[in-house]
Amino acid sequence: GALLALSKPPGLPILGRPGDLSLDALLPVLRRRLGLPAELHVVKAPAREYSGLVLLSSCYHTTKKLQQFFTNARLRGQYPATYRAVTVGVPTEVEGEIRTGLCWQQHGDRAMVVPVPAPGRRTLARKDVKSTLTRYRVLGAVGGCALLQLQPRTAFPEQLQVHLTLLLCPALGDHEHSSRVGRVLGMPFFLTPETAPTRTQVLDKELLSRLGLSPQRLHHLPLHIHLQELVLP
């Protein structure tokens, strides 16, 4: 009918500047290849760094109806989107919830998403901080890595990456937030953004060998968070 689903590779942005490669720039080409009479709209898509499901629609009213459904579902306490993530480290608990405030914070010349463990009512009311929640479940673990199911009930940029660092299990390929998980005598602990500057993710030699990567090519490793499933009305 009016809906079309694609699988997006990591690193492809949804929107881009004129001339840049983006999903939005590819939609007219896709429409011509499929012989669709109407232009395509993005209903739901994972962030640039993520891979996974992209839901498109050739009907404007369907697009708006579905986008409102996703918003209302989260407000009702439902989880319309399910992600998978490969993490470096295995959570202590097999399943649980990660709750924290999130906000943008300026560090030098760049803005970063940082956790606010106990946000006050005023900051929440002013929307300086957003209260966020992700439900997780460990699906499997081997060699110090885990496959997690993630279901965010809220939507905030980089929410899943930050929540995984709070579990002390950053996503594989997270070169933005993984530096906040430090280790002493093999035990992980959380570092504040002020004490942990952003850097390419550090992996041990055994894991690098299993991935077939050299330390020099590690920065090419994509973020292993994948939008696996969307619930539709």
C-alpha positions as CSV (number, residue, x, y, z in Angstrom):
1,G,0.0,0.0,0.0
2,A,1.3,3.4,1.0
3,L,4.1,2.0,3.2
4,L,7.6,1.0,2.2
5,A,10.3,-0.3,4.6
6,L,14.1,-0.2,4.0
7,S,17.2,-1.3,5.9
8,K,19.5,1.7,6.4
9,P,23.3,1.2,6.8
10,P,25.1,3.0,9.7
11,G,26.5,6.4,8.8
12,L,23.8,7.5,6.4
13,P,22.1,10.7,7.6
14,I,18.3,11.2,7.1
15,L,18.7,14.8,6.1
16,G,21.8,16.5,4.6
17,R,22.9,19.7,3.0
18,P,22.3,20.1,-0.8
19,G,24.8,17.9,-2.6
20,D,25.5,15.6,0.3
21,L,24.5,12.0,0.4
22,S,21.5,11.5,2.6
23,L,18.4,9.3,2.7
24,D,16.2,12.4,1.8
25,A,18.3,13.0,-1.3
26,L,17.9,9.4,-2.4
27,L,14.1,9.4,-2.2
28,P,13.3,10.9,-5.6
29,V,15.6,8.2,-7.2
30,L,13.9,5.5,-5.2
31,R,10.5,6.8,-6.3
32,R,11.4,6.7,-10.0
33,R,13.0,3.2,-9.7
34,L,9.8,1.8,-8.1
35,G,7.5,3.7,-10.4
36,L,5.6,5.3,-7.6
37,P,3.1,8.1,-8.5
38,A,3.6,10.2,-5.3
39,E,6.7,11.4,-3.5
40,L,8.0,9.5,-0.5
41,H,8.1,10.8,3.1
42,V,10.1,9.5,6.0
43,V,7.8,8.3,8.7
44,K,10.3,6.8,11.1
45,A,14.1,6.3,10.8
46,P,17.0,5.6,13.1
47,A,19.7,8.2,13.8
48,R,22.6,8.8,11.4
49,E,25.0,6.5,13.3
50,Y,22.4,3.7,13.7
51,S,21.5,1.0,11.2
52,G,18.1,-0.6,10.7
53,L,14.5,0.0,9.7
54,V,13.4,3.1,7.8
55,L,9.6,3.4,7.3
56,L,8.6,5.5,4.3
57,S,5.1,6.5,3.1
58,S,3.8,7.8,-0.2
59,C,0.7,9.3,1.5
60,Y,1.1,12.5,3.5
61,H,-1.9,11.7,5.8
62,T,-0.6,8.2,6.6
63,T,2.8,9.7,7.5
64,K,1.2,12.2,9.9
65,K,-1.1,9.5,11.4
66,L,1.8,7.1,12.1
67,Q,4.1,9.8,13.5
68,Q,1.3,10.8,15.9
69,F,0.8,7.1,16.8
70,F,4.5,6.7,17.7
71,T,4.3,9.8,19.9
72,N,1.1,8.8,21.6
73,A,2.3,5.2,22.2
74,R,5.4,6.5,24.2
75,L,3.1,8.8,26.2
76,R,0.9,5.8,27.1
77,G,4.0,4.0,28.4
78,Q,4.3,1.7,25.4
79,Y,7.5,0.8,23.5
80,P,6.8,1.0,19.7
81,A,10.5,0.7,18.7
82,T,12.8,-2.1,19.5
83,Y,16.6,-1.9,18.9
84,R,19.4,-4.4,19.1
85,A,22.9,-3.4,20.3
86,V,26.2,-5.2,20.6
87,T,28.0,-4.0,23.8
88,V,31.5,-4.2,25.1
89,G,30.8,-5.6,28.5
90,V,27.9,-7.6,29.9
91,P,25.3,-6.0,32.2
92,T,25.2,-7.3,35.8
93,E,21.4,-7.8,35.6
94,V,19.9,-9.8,32.7
95,E,17.1,-7.2,32.3
96,G,16.1,-3.9,33.7
97,E,15.4,-0.2,33.1
98,I,17.8,2.8,32.7
99,R,16.3,6.0,34.0
100,T,18.1,9.3,33.9
101,G,17.8,12.9,32.9
102,L,19.6,14.0,29.7
103,C,20.7,17.4,28.5
104,W,23.0,19.1,26.1
105,Q,26.2,20.5,27.7
106,Q,28.9,22.6,26.1
107,H,32.4,21.3,26.4
108,G,34.9,23.6,24.7
109,D,33.8,24.1,21.1
110,R,31.4,21.2,21.0
111,A,28.0,20.2,22.6
112,M,27.6,16.8,24.2
113,V,24.7,14.8,25.6
114,V,25.3,14.1,29.3
115,P,23.3,12.3,32.0
116,V,21.7,14.2,34.9
117,P,21.0,11.5,37.5
118,A,18.6,13.4,39.7
119,P,17.1,16.4,37.7
120,G,15.1,18.9,39.7
121,R,11.5,19.7,38.9
122,R,12.4,23.2,37.8
123,T,14.9,22.0,35.2
124,L,12.4,19.5,33.9
125,A,9.7,22.1,33.7
126,R,12.0,24.5,31.9
127,K,12.9,21.6,29.6
128,D,16.6,22.2,30.3
129,V,16.7,18.5,31.1
130,K,14.6,15.6,29.8
131,S,13.7,12.6,31.8
132,T,14.5,9.5,29.8
133,L,13.8,5.8,30.1
134,T,15.1,2.7,28.2
135,R,14.1,-0.9,28.9
136,Y,16.8,-3.5,28.2
137,R,17.2,-7.3,28.1
138,V,20.4,-9.4,27.5
139,L,19.7,-11.8,24.6
140,G,23.2,-13.4,24.7
141,A,26.8,-12.9,25.8
142,V,30.1,-14.3,24.8
143,G,33.8,-13.2,25.1
144,G,33.0,-10.2,27.2
145,C,30.4,-8.8,24.8
146,A,26.6,-9.0,24.8
147,L,23.7,-8.7,22.5
148,L,21.0,-6.5,24.0
149,Q,17.4,-5.7,23.2
150,L,16.7,-2.0,23.8
151,Q,13.3,-0.4,24.0
152,P,13.3,3.4,24.5
153,R,10.2,4.9,25.9
154,T,11.5,8.4,25.3
155,A,13.2,10.1,22.4
156,F,16.4,12.1,22.9
157,P,19.5,12.4,20.7
158,E,22.1,9.7,21.6
159,Q,19.9,8.4,24.4
160,L,20.8,4.7,23.8
161,Q,24.5,5.3,23.7
162,V,24.5,7.3,27.0
163,H,22.2,4.8,28.7
164,L,24.5,1.9,27.7
165,T,27.5,3.8,29.2
166,L,25.5,4.1,32.5
167,L,25.2,0.3,32.4
168,L,29.0,0.4,32.0
169,C,28.6,-1.5,28.7
170,P,29.1,0.9,25.9
171,A,28.0,0.0,22.4
172,L,30.6,-1.5,20.1
173,G,31.8,1.2,17.7
174,D,30.7,4.1,20.0
175,H,33.5,6.6,19.5
176,E,31.5,9.4,21.2
177,H,30.6,8.1,24.7
178,S,32.6,4.9,25.4
179,S,35.5,6.9,26.9
180,R,33.2,7.6,29.9
181,V,33.6,3.9,31.0
182,G,37.0,3.5,32.7
183,R,38.6,0.4,34.2
184,V,40.6,-0.2,37.3
185,L,41.9,-3.8,37.8
186,G,39.4,-4.9,35.2
187,M,36.4,-3.4,37.0
188,P,34.4,-0.8,35.0
189,F,33.3,2.5,36.5
190,F,31.7,5.7,35.1
191,L,33.7,8.8,34.3
192,T,32.2,12.3,34.0
193,P,32.5,14.0,30.6
194,E,34.9,16.6,32.1
195,T,37.4,13.8,33.0
196,A,36.9,11.6,29.9
197,P,37.5,13.5,26.6
198,T,35.9,11.9,23.5
199,R,38.2,9.5,21.6
200,T,38.2,6.4,19.4
201,Q,36.8,3.4,21.4
202,V,39.5,1.3,23.1
203,L,39.2,-2.5,22.7
204,D,41.4,-5.2,24.0
205,K,43.7,-7.2,21.7
206,E,41.6,-10.4,21.8
207,L,38.4,-8.5,20.6
208,L,40.4,-6.7,17.9
209,S,41.7,-10.0,16.7
210,R,38.2,-11.5,16.6
211,L,36.9,-8.5,14.7
212,G,39.9,-8.7,12.3
213,L,40.8,-5.0,13.0
214,S,44.1,-3.3,13.6
215,P,44.2,-0.5,16.2
216,Q,44.8,1.9,13.3
217,R,41.6,1.0,11.6
218,L,39.4,1.0,14.8
219,H,38.0,4.4,14.1
220,H,36.3,2.9,11.0
221,L,34.3,0.5,13.2
222,P,30.6,1.6,12.9
223,L,28.2,1.9,15.8
224,H,26.5,-1.4,16.5
225,I,23.0,-0.2,17.3
226,H,20.3,-1.4,15.0
227,L,16.5,-0.5,14.8
228,Q,15.1,-4.0,14.6
229,E,11.3,-3.7,14.9
230,L,8.5,-1.1,14.7
231,V,5.0,-1.7,16.0
232,L,2.3,-0.3,13.7
233,P,-1.4,0.3,14.6
